[in-house]
XYZ file of C-alpha atoms in Angstrom:
112
model
C 136.527 150.432 107.090
C 136.752 149.358 103.525
C 139.653 147.878 101.598
C 139.656 149.757 98.303
C 142.497 147.607 96.888
C 141.875 144.020 98.059
C 144.325 142.539 95.541
C 147.093 144.754 96.906
C 146.215 144.680 100.617
C 145.350 141.271 102.035
C 144.006 140.418 105.518
C 142.750 143.973 105.974
C 139.735 142.741 107.928
C 141.860 140.811 110.429
C 143.914 143.911 111.139
C 140.750 146.001 111.510
C 139.299 143.430 113.942
C 142.431 143.493 116.062
C 142.511 147.293 116.153
C 138.828 147.381 117.167
C 139.467 144.967 120.018
C 142.659 146.703 121.152
C 140.781 150.003 121.201
C 138.119 148.489 123.465
C 140.719 147.002 125.808
C 142.612 150.314 125.940
C 139.407 152.031 127.040
C 138.692 149.632 129.889
C 136.103 147.519 128.084
C 137.192 144.035 129.133
C 134.181 142.192 127.689
C 133.377 144.039 124.471
C 130.462 143.420 122.153
C 131.806 144.378 118.750
C 129.378 144.604 115.876
C 129.599 146.070 112.405
C 127.974 145.966 108.993
C 128.944 143.604 106.203
C 128.477 145.153 102.784
C 126.283 143.404 100.272
C 128.150 140.501 98.699
C 130.778 140.229 101.467
C 128.960 137.915 103.840
C 130.847 134.722 103.026
C 134.367 136.148 103.537
C 133.295 137.652 106.870
C 131.730 134.354 107.932
C 134.843 132.408 106.935
C 137.067 134.601 109.096
C 134.850 134.016 112.127
C 132.279 136.812 112.173
C 128.650 135.879 112.752
C 125.452 137.608 111.726
C 122.634 138.899 113.886
C 120.248 137.117 111.498
C 120.846 133.503 112.580
C 119.297 132.207 109.355
C 122.208 133.656 107.403
C 124.696 131.866 109.690
C 122.902 128.560 109.105
C 122.808 129.132 105.340
C 126.495 130.090 105.099
C 127.543 127.141 107.258
C 125.624 124.816 104.927
C 127.140 126.452 101.842
C 130.692 126.134 103.173
C 130.200 122.453 103.924
C 128.705 121.702 100.510
C 130.296 124.046 97.970
C 132.757 122.466 95.581
C 136.155 124.018 94.940
C 135.903 126.651 92.236
C 132.161 127.207 92.642
C 131.086 130.798 93.170
C 128.692 131.731 95.945
C 126.652 134.900 95.625
C 125.212 136.499 98.733
C 124.307 139.902 97.306
C 120.611 139.033 97.524
C 120.868 139.321 101.341
C 122.018 142.937 101.073
C 124.110 144.494 103.837
C 123.871 142.674 107.160
C 124.754 143.405 110.774
C 127.400 141.076 112.159
C 129.261 140.627 115.420
C 132.536 139.253 116.699
C 131.809 136.080 118.707
C 133.640 135.366 121.954
C 135.841 132.649 120.429
C 137.166 135.141 117.853
C 137.663 137.766 120.576
C 139.669 135.251 122.632
C 141.837 134.339 119.623
C 142.558 138.005 118.988
C 143.386 138.620 122.658
C 146.082 135.939 122.395
C 147.493 137.658 119.286
C 147.402 141.023 121.052
C 149.371 139.623 124.000
C 152.124 138.568 121.583
C 152.022 141.405 119.056
C 149.816 144.420 119.748
C 149.248 146.772 116.826
C 148.626 149.819 118.993
C 152.094 149.778 120.557
C 152.890 151.508 123.799
C 149.346 151.361 125.167
C 148.191 149.458 128.236
C 145.669 146.638 128.049
C 143.319 145.053 130.522
C 143.839 141.351 129.827
């Protein structure tokens, strides 16, 4: 999925994450492993919303950057290119709680 109009549509990634997880739960996958690709230059926003990268070195680097970057400074991650990322269990658990309250795929059964 790609948000072609990020200034118009905000939190697109959070909605996509929830739909991915709901789809897994609807298909009987109670302990999903959800992975995807982060486009070049999008690593930091994905990291900030809770995704983690298969390449642990990138996670360490981004964690350091977030702790040390000053407000208003720009961080470029394009040099890493596209990277495989996954949804860690803590993010899955947070989304499960949201799904219990407000599922996006209404009228479908879940295994929670």
